[in-house]
Amino acid sequence: MGLLSYLFGSGEVPFTPETDIPPLTNKVILITGANSGLGKQSALELAKHSPALIWLAARSLEKAHDAAVEIRAEVADAHIKTLELDLASLDSVQAAARRVTSESGPSGRLDILMLNAGIMMTPAGMTKDGFEIQFGTNHIGHALLTHLLTPLLVHTAQRHVDADVRVVVLTSDAHAFAPAAGIVFDSLKSDQNDMYSATRYGQSKLANILFAREVALRFKDKGIKCVSVHPGRVNTNLTAPFRSRNFLTYWLVPLVVNYSGLITTVQDGARNQLWAAAGAKREDLVDGEYYIPVGKVGPASKFNQDAELAGKLWGWTFEQLKPWTN
């Protein structure tokens, strides 16, 4: 894919959430980072199609409640529950998954898991459990959540005749800024302060793509469809932490995009994940694929199709997560 095709969106799948998402009757949806930005917008658009329930997961329960109020102001009959979820704390992830599972009941279901939450270009730091903060939040926390909810996803796929179970992982084309090795496993249990913040971010976003590929590979026979999506360059508060940071490469393409009018709104930015979660026909989604807006297979990079690295990431991740999975 050439630069102009990438920037100007040739080959985009026509998609309007209001008209192209089918009725979501009986569906249960969980969205992380649902208190603002792309997550809240996704919840709003999905609520318009009458799912049985949407879980709004967020680090701040108060902000999740506020988002629920705003959504109900537009969709009065929206069925919403709020869920406290701090992805930088694996105890919090474990507690959230237990609540979702316990409240689902014996005939419960989870049809769409949208791994939307993330942090971007933050100062060097570590999670509560000792992982580099961006990798720990963007990948490790979501990996544990997915693992703990997999029995519910599989149950839904195998027990409900109307099931169309999907896991949608938010990533970014900034995965191209990952370090030369792709993922530096030896120092992930540190703050990796020897790297640019953007490099650490790219590493975490590469992990998102590889994780989606591995979920798709491992659960394709269980009825779970998994893809990763890049939303485009969206005007959300996620970008605020790095606006003062000196990383020229990251700003070069966005500068061109901005002057071409392609810095997109949250409403437009949510379209790719909504397409993947509910708009695309199941048979049109390539399992494990990485999509750019809207509905286009993303360009290959050095590592984003590396099956060996994806397998290594999976093994390393779940070795680290043993205290929370046994």
GROMACS .gro file of C-alpha atoms in nm:
model
  326
    1MET     CA    1   0.000   0.000   0.000
    2GLY     CA    2   0.144   0.335  -0.104
    3LEU     CA    3   0.166   0.644   0.116
    4LEU     CA    4  -0.105   0.832  -0.076
    5SER     CA    5  -0.342   0.536  -0.057
    6TYR     CA    6  -0.279   0.511   0.314
    7LEU     CA    7  -0.327   0.883   0.379
    8PHE     CA    8  -0.627   0.941   0.159
    9GLY     CA    9  -0.823   0.627   0.225
   10SER     CA   10  -0.864   0.457  -0.114
   11GLY     CA   11  -1.045   0.125  -0.091
   12GLU     CA   12  -1.237   0.217   0.222
   13VAL     CA   13  -1.546   0.006   0.293
   14PRO     CA   14  -1.863   0.220   0.291
   15PHE     CA   15  -1.997   0.210   0.646
   16THR     CA   16  -2.241   0.422   0.844
   17PRO     CA   17  -2.302   0.295   1.198
   18GLU     CA   18  -2.659   0.419   1.218
   19THR     CA   19  -2.774   0.228   0.911
   20ASP     CA   20  -2.517  -0.050   0.860
   21ILE     CA   21  -2.518  -0.213   1.203
   22PRO     CA   22  -2.793  -0.477   1.221
   23PRO     CA   23  -3.020  -0.520   1.524
   24LEU     CA   24  -2.818  -0.643   1.821
   25THR     CA   25  -3.108  -0.814   1.994
   26ASN     CA   26  -2.994  -1.043   2.280
   27LYS     CA   27  -2.629  -0.936   2.241
   28VAL     CA   28  -2.409  -0.853   2.541
   29ILE     CA   29  -2.117  -0.617   2.483
   30LEU     CA   30  -1.821  -0.513   2.699
   31ILE     CA   31  -1.610  -0.210   2.609
   32THR     CA   32  -1.297  -0.110   2.799
   33GLY     CA   33  -1.213   0.259   2.828
   34ALA     CA   34  -1.581   0.331   2.769
   35ASN     CA   35  -1.601   0.651   2.972
   36SER     CA   36  -1.474   0.879   2.694
   37GLY     CA   37  -1.349   0.908   2.339
   38LEU     CA   38  -1.374   0.613   2.104
   39GLY     CA   39  -1.504   0.379   2.373
   40LYS     CA   40  -1.796   0.598   2.472
   41GLN     CA   41  -1.877   0.674   2.108
   42SER     CA   42  -1.877   0.303   2.029
   43ALA     CA   43  -2.108   0.234   2.321
   44LEU     CA   44  -2.345   0.508   2.207
   45GLU     CA   45  -2.363   0.381   1.849
   46LEU     CA   46  -2.409   0.019   1.956
   47ALA     CA   47  -2.679   0.118   2.207
   48LYS     CA   48  -2.888   0.252   1.919
   49HIS     CA   49  -2.926  -0.105   1.790
   50SER     CA   50  -3.088  -0.249   2.103
   51PRO     CA   51  -2.838  -0.493   2.254
   52ALA     CA   52  -2.945  -0.672   2.571
   53LEU     CA   53  -2.665  -0.511   2.772
   54ILE     CA   54  -2.354  -0.297   2.736
   55TRP     CA   55  -2.087  -0.305   3.004
   56LEU     CA   56  -1.903   0.028   3.028
   57ALA     CA   57  -1.565  -0.056   3.180
   58ALA     CA   58  -1.341   0.224   3.304
   59ARG     CA   59  -1.076   0.294   3.564
   60SER     CA   60  -1.301   0.557   3.721
   61LEU     CA   61  -1.644   0.423   3.811
   62GLU     CA   62  -1.770   0.780   3.848
   63LYS     CA   63  -1.669   0.864   3.491
   64ALA     CA   64  -1.830   0.542   3.368
   65HIS     CA   65  -2.153   0.644   3.542
   66ASP     CA   66  -2.132   0.988   3.378
   67ALA     CA   67  -2.088   0.824   3.036
   68ALA     CA   68  -2.389   0.602   3.100
   69VAL     CA   69  -2.601   0.907   3.180
   70GLU     CA   70  -2.488   1.077   2.858
   71ILE     CA   71  -2.566   0.769   2.650
   72ARG     CA   72  -2.910   0.728   2.806
   73ALA     CA   73  -2.980   1.092   2.728
   74GLU     CA   74  -2.960   0.995   2.360
   75VAL     CA   75  -3.082   0.635   2.383
   76ALA     CA   76  -3.338   0.634   2.661
   77ASP     CA   77  -3.390   0.257   2.671
   78ALA     CA   78  -3.020   0.164   2.664
   79HIS     CA   79  -2.940  -0.123   2.900
   80ILE     CA   80  -2.606  -0.036   3.061
   81LYS     CA   81  -2.396  -0.154   3.352
   82THR     CA   82  -2.079   0.017   3.467
   83LEU     CA   83  -1.768  -0.177   3.561
   84GLU     CA   84  -1.460  -0.063   3.750
   85LEU     CA   85  -1.153  -0.178   3.558
   86ASP     CA   86  -0.798  -0.054   3.609
   87LEU     CA   87  -0.587  -0.229   3.347
   88ALA     CA   88  -0.269  -0.128   3.530
   89SER     CA   89  -0.378  -0.346   3.824
   90LEU     CA   90  -0.419  -0.716   3.755
   91ASP     CA   91  -0.617  -0.759   4.077
   92SER     CA   92  -0.864  -0.505   3.938
   93VAL     CA   93  -0.881  -0.692   3.607
   94GLN     CA   94  -0.943  -1.017   3.790
   95ALA     CA   95  -1.221  -0.863   4.001
   96ALA     CA   96  -1.388  -0.710   3.695
   97ALA     CA   97  -1.386  -1.041   3.506
   98ARG     CA   98  -1.530  -1.222   3.809
   99ARG     CA   99  -1.814  -0.972   3.832
  100VAL     CA  100  -1.902  -0.998   3.463
  101THR     CA  101  -1.895  -1.377   3.479
  102SER     CA  102  -2.098  -1.401   3.800
  103GLU     CA  103  -2.364  -1.158   3.679
  104SER     CA  104  -2.399  -1.336   3.347
  105GLY     CA  105  -2.576  -1.630   3.511
  106PRO     CA  106  -2.581  -1.995   3.392
  107SER     CA  107  -2.729  -1.904   3.054
  108GLY     CA  108  -2.529  -1.582   3.023
  109ARG     CA  109  -2.339  -1.455   2.727
  110LEU     CA  110  -2.077  -1.214   2.601
  111ASP     CA  111  -2.096  -1.149   2.229
  112ILE     CA  112  -1.862  -0.855   2.170
  113LEU     CA  113  -1.548  -0.778   2.369
  114MET     CA  114  -1.400  -0.448   2.255
  115LEU     CA  115  -1.051  -0.392   2.399
  116ASN     CA  116  -1.055  -0.017   2.347
  117ALA     CA  117  -0.878   0.132   2.649
  118GLY     CA  118  -0.520   0.247   2.632
  119ILE     CA  119  -0.263   0.503   2.731
  120MET     CA  120  -0.027   0.684   2.497
  121MET     CA  121   0.316   0.844   2.518
  122THR     CA  122   0.319   0.856   2.897
  123PRO     CA  123   0.631   0.928   3.103
  124ALA     CA  124   0.838   0.627   3.204
  125GLY     CA  125   0.670   0.427   3.476
  126MET     CA  126   0.546   0.087   3.584
  127THR     CA  127   0.213  -0.075   3.660
  128LYS     CA  128   0.117  -0.187   4.009
  129ASP     CA  129   0.239  -0.534   3.919
  130GLY     CA  130   0.578  -0.427   3.786
  131PHE     CA  131   0.539  -0.403   3.408
  132GLU     CA  132   0.636  -0.110   3.186
  133ILE     CA  133   0.330   0.115   3.214
  134GLN     CA  134   0.223   0.135   2.849
  135PHE     CA  135   0.285  -0.234   2.778
  136GLY     CA  136   0.124  -0.336   3.105
  137THR     CA  137  -0.187  -0.127   3.048
  138ASN     CA  138  -0.234  -0.168   2.674
  139HIS     CA  139  -0.141  -0.535   2.645
  140ILE     CA  140  -0.097  -0.723   2.974
  141GLY     CA  141  -0.420  -0.603   3.137
  142HIS     CA  142  -0.623  -0.674   2.826
  143ALA     CA  143  -0.461  -1.016   2.783
  144LEU     CA  144  -0.568  -1.117   3.134
  145LEU     CA  145  -0.919  -0.981   3.084
  146THR     CA  146  -0.956  -1.173   2.759
  147HIS     CA  147  -0.825  -1.492   2.917
  148LEU     CA  148  -1.062  -1.470   3.213
  149LEU     CA  149  -1.362  -1.396   2.991
  150THR     CA  150  -1.279  -1.661   2.730
  151PRO     CA  151  -1.499  -1.928   2.896
  152LEU     CA  152  -1.795  -1.690   2.869
  153LEU     CA  153  -1.711  -1.605   2.508
  154VAL     CA  154  -1.683  -1.974   2.417
  155HIS     CA  155  -2.005  -2.054   2.605
  156THR     CA  156  -2.183  -1.785   2.404
  157ALA     CA  157  -2.046  -1.911   2.074
  158GLN     CA  158  -2.136  -2.271   2.140
  159ARG     CA  159  -2.467  -2.242   2.325
  160HIS     CA  160  -2.656  -1.960   2.151
  161VAL     CA  161  -2.783  -2.017   1.799
  162ASP     CA  162  -2.774  -1.645   1.719
  163ALA     CA  163  -2.414  -1.604   1.841
  164ASP     CA  164  -2.154  -1.408   1.647
  165VAL     CA  165  -1.875  -1.371   1.902
  166ARG     CA  166  -1.609  -1.113   1.825
  167VAL     CA  167  -1.306  -0.970   2.005
  168VAL     CA  168  -1.190  -0.636   1.868
  169VAL     CA  169  -0.847  -0.511   1.978
  170LEU     CA  170  -0.765  -0.142   1.935
  171THR     CA  171  -0.414  -0.084   1.809
  172SER     CA  172  -0.237   0.187   1.609
  173ASP     CA  173  -0.021   0.231   1.303
  174ALA     CA  174   0.230   0.363   1.557
  175HIS     CA  175   0.322  -0.002   1.611
  176ALA     CA  176   0.578   0.081   1.342
  177PHE     CA  177   0.772   0.273   1.611
  178ALA     CA  178   0.836  -0.044   1.812
  179PRO     CA  179   1.202  -0.109   1.892
  180ALA     CA  180   1.433  -0.284   1.646
  181ALA     CA  181   1.366  -0.619   1.813
  182GLY     CA  182   0.989  -0.564   1.802
  183ILE     CA  183   0.938  -0.639   2.171
  184VAL     CA  184   1.221  -0.618   2.424
  185PHE     CA  185   1.111  -0.895   2.659
  186ASP     CA  186   1.416  -0.875   2.885
  187SER     CA  187   1.327  -0.528   3.016
  188LEU     CA  188   0.946  -0.530   3.015
  189LYS     CA  189   0.953  -0.568   3.393
  190SER     CA  190   1.113  -0.225   3.425
  191ASP     CA  191   1.021   0.127   3.319
  192GLN     CA  192   1.232   0.094   2.999
  193ASN     CA  193   1.348   0.450   3.050
  194ASP     CA  194   1.622   0.398   2.793
  195MET     CA  195   1.358   0.411   2.516
  196TYR     CA  196   1.157   0.698   2.375
  197SER     CA  197   0.804   0.706   2.510
  198ALA     CA  198   0.683   0.664   2.150
  199THR     CA  199   0.899   0.352   2.113
  200ARG     CA  200   0.743   0.201   2.424
  201TYR     CA  201   0.400   0.292   2.290
  202GLY     CA  202   0.478   0.132   1.954
  203GLN     CA  203   0.590  -0.183   2.133
  204SER     CA  204   0.258  -0.205   2.318
  205LYS     CA  205   0.059  -0.148   1.998
  206LEU     CA  206   0.258  -0.416   1.816
  207ALA     CA  207   0.171  -0.648   2.104
  208ASN     CA  208  -0.198  -0.570   2.047
  209ILE     CA  209  -0.176  -0.678   1.683
  210LEU     CA  210   0.019  -0.995   1.762
  211PHE     CA  211  -0.214  -1.082   2.049
  212ALA     CA  212  -0.518  -1.053   1.822
  213ARG     CA  213  -0.351  -1.282   1.567
  214GLU     CA  214  -0.275  -1.539   1.836
  215VAL     CA  215  -0.626  -1.531   1.987
  216ALA     CA  216  -0.766  -1.587   1.638
  217LEU     CA  217  -0.530  -1.881   1.582
  218ARG     CA  218  -0.595  -2.047   1.916
  219PHE     CA  219  -0.973  -2.005   1.930
  220LYS     CA  220  -1.081  -2.025   1.566
  221ASP     CA  221  -1.240  -2.365   1.635
  222LYS     CA  222  -1.422  -2.231   1.941
  223GLY     CA  223  -1.633  -1.977   1.754
  224ILE     CA  224  -1.438  -1.664   1.850
  225LYS     CA  225  -1.348  -1.418   1.575
  226CYS     CA  226  -1.067  -1.177   1.669
  227VAL     CA  227  -0.919  -0.881   1.477
  228SER     CA  228  -0.719  -0.568   1.554
  229VAL     CA  229  -0.808  -0.221   1.430
  230HIS     CA  230  -0.636   0.115   1.388
  231PRO     CA  231  -0.889   0.400   1.428
  232GLY     CA  232  -0.694   0.659   1.235
  233ARG     CA  233  -0.558   0.980   1.386
  234VAL     CA  234  -0.839   1.088   1.610
  235ASN     CA  235  -0.880   1.410   1.804
  236THR     CA  236  -0.921   1.259   2.152
  237ASN     CA  237  -0.766   1.334   2.490
  238LEU     CA  238  -0.548   1.023   2.452
  239THR     CA  239  -0.294   1.230   2.259
  240ALA     CA  240  -0.256   1.499   2.524
  241PRO     CA  241   0.038   1.343   2.716
  242PHE     CA  242   0.274   1.350   2.418
  243ARG     CA  243   0.196   1.685   2.258
  244SER     CA  244   0.496   1.844   2.430
  245ARG     CA  245   0.734   1.553   2.358
  246ASN     CA  246   1.008   1.571   2.100
  247PHE     CA  247   0.949   1.283   1.863
  248LEU     CA  248   0.955   1.434   1.515
  249THR     CA  249   0.893   1.113   1.325
  250TYR     CA  250   0.558   1.064   1.492
  251TRP     CA  251   0.440   1.409   1.387
  252LEU     CA  252   0.559   1.404   1.026
  253VAL     CA  253   0.268   1.209   0.877
  254PRO     CA  254   0.005   1.361   1.113
  255LEU     CA  255   0.117   1.706   0.998
  256VAL     CA  256   0.045   1.612   0.638
  257VAL     CA  257  -0.283   1.452   0.741
  258ASN     CA  258  -0.388   1.757   0.939
  259TYR     CA  259  -0.336   1.992   0.645
  260SER     CA  260  -0.523   1.751   0.420
  261GLY     CA  261  -0.824   1.767   0.653
  262LEU     CA  262  -0.789   1.405   0.764
  263ILE     CA  263  -0.745   1.448   1.138
  264THR     CA  264  -1.072   1.285   1.223
  265THR     CA  265  -1.342   1.331   1.484
  266VAL     CA  266  -1.425   1.077   1.751
  267GLN     CA  267  -1.748   1.000   1.565
  268ASP     CA  268  -1.558   0.915   1.249
  269GLY     CA  269  -1.269   0.752   1.434
  270ALA     CA  270  -1.497   0.498   1.600
  271ARG     CA  271  -1.622   0.368   1.267
  272ASN     CA  272  -1.347   0.110   1.212
  273GLN     CA  273  -1.395  -0.063   1.546
  274LEU     CA  274  -1.774  -0.047   1.505
  275TRP     CA  275  -1.743  -0.199   1.159
  276ALA     CA  276  -1.530  -0.482   1.298
  277ALA     CA  277  -1.748  -0.537   1.606
  278ALA     CA  278  -2.091  -0.534   1.445
  279GLY     CA  279  -2.105  -0.382   1.097
  280ALA     CA  280  -1.904  -0.630   0.893
  281LYS     CA  281  -2.057  -0.962   0.797
  282ARG     CA  282  -1.879  -1.237   0.985
  283GLU     CA  283  -1.761  -1.399   0.664
  284ASP     CA  284  -1.606  -1.071   0.551
  285LEU     CA  285  -1.377  -1.048   0.854
  286VAL     CA  286  -1.041  -1.217   0.808
  287ASP     CA  287  -0.968  -1.380   1.142
  288GLY     CA  288  -0.660  -1.234   1.311
  289GLU     CA  289  -0.623  -0.954   1.057
  290TYR     CA  290  -0.516  -0.594   1.121
  291TYR     CA  291  -0.756  -0.335   0.974
  292ILE     CA  292  -0.716   0.034   0.902
  293PRO     CA  293  -1.011   0.271   0.843
  294VAL     CA  294  -1.250   0.157   0.736
  295GLY     CA  295  -1.241  -0.214   0.676
  296LYS     CA  296  -0.913  -0.219   0.484
  297VAL     CA  297  -0.644  -0.477   0.556
  298GLY     CA  298  -0.352  -0.283   0.699
  299PRO     CA  299  -0.007  -0.280   0.543
  300ALA     CA  300   0.244  -0.540   0.653
  301SER     CA  301   0.537  -0.421   0.862
  302LYS     CA  302   0.851  -0.593   0.981
  303PHE     CA  303   0.682  -0.757   1.278
  304ASN     CA  304   0.302  -0.727   1.256
  305GLN     CA  305   0.270  -1.061   1.074
  306ASP     CA  306   0.549  -1.238   1.261
  307ALA     CA  307   0.397  -1.567   1.378
  308GLU     CA  308   0.708  -1.662   1.574
  309LEU     CA  309   0.706  -1.333   1.766
  310ALA     CA  310   0.331  -1.367   1.829
  311GLY     CA  311   0.383  -1.711   1.976
  312LYS     CA  312   0.669  -1.590   2.192
  313LEU     CA  313   0.459  -1.299   2.317
  314TRP     CA  314   0.174  -1.534   2.406
  315GLY     CA  315   0.401  -1.768   2.600
  316TRP     CA  316   0.581  -1.486   2.782
  317THR     CA  317   0.255  -1.308   2.867
  318PHE     CA  318   0.082  -1.605   3.023
  319GLU     CA  319   0.394  -1.710   3.211
  320GLN     CA  320   0.384  -1.366   3.377
  321LEU     CA  321   0.009  -1.395   3.440
  322LYS     CA  322   0.021  -1.731   3.621
  323PRO     CA  323  -0.048  -1.577   3.966
  324TRP     CA  324  -0.378  -1.442   3.830
  325THR     CA  325  -0.480  -1.737   3.611
  326ASN     CA  326  -0.412  -2.042   3.831
   0.00000   0.00000   0.00000
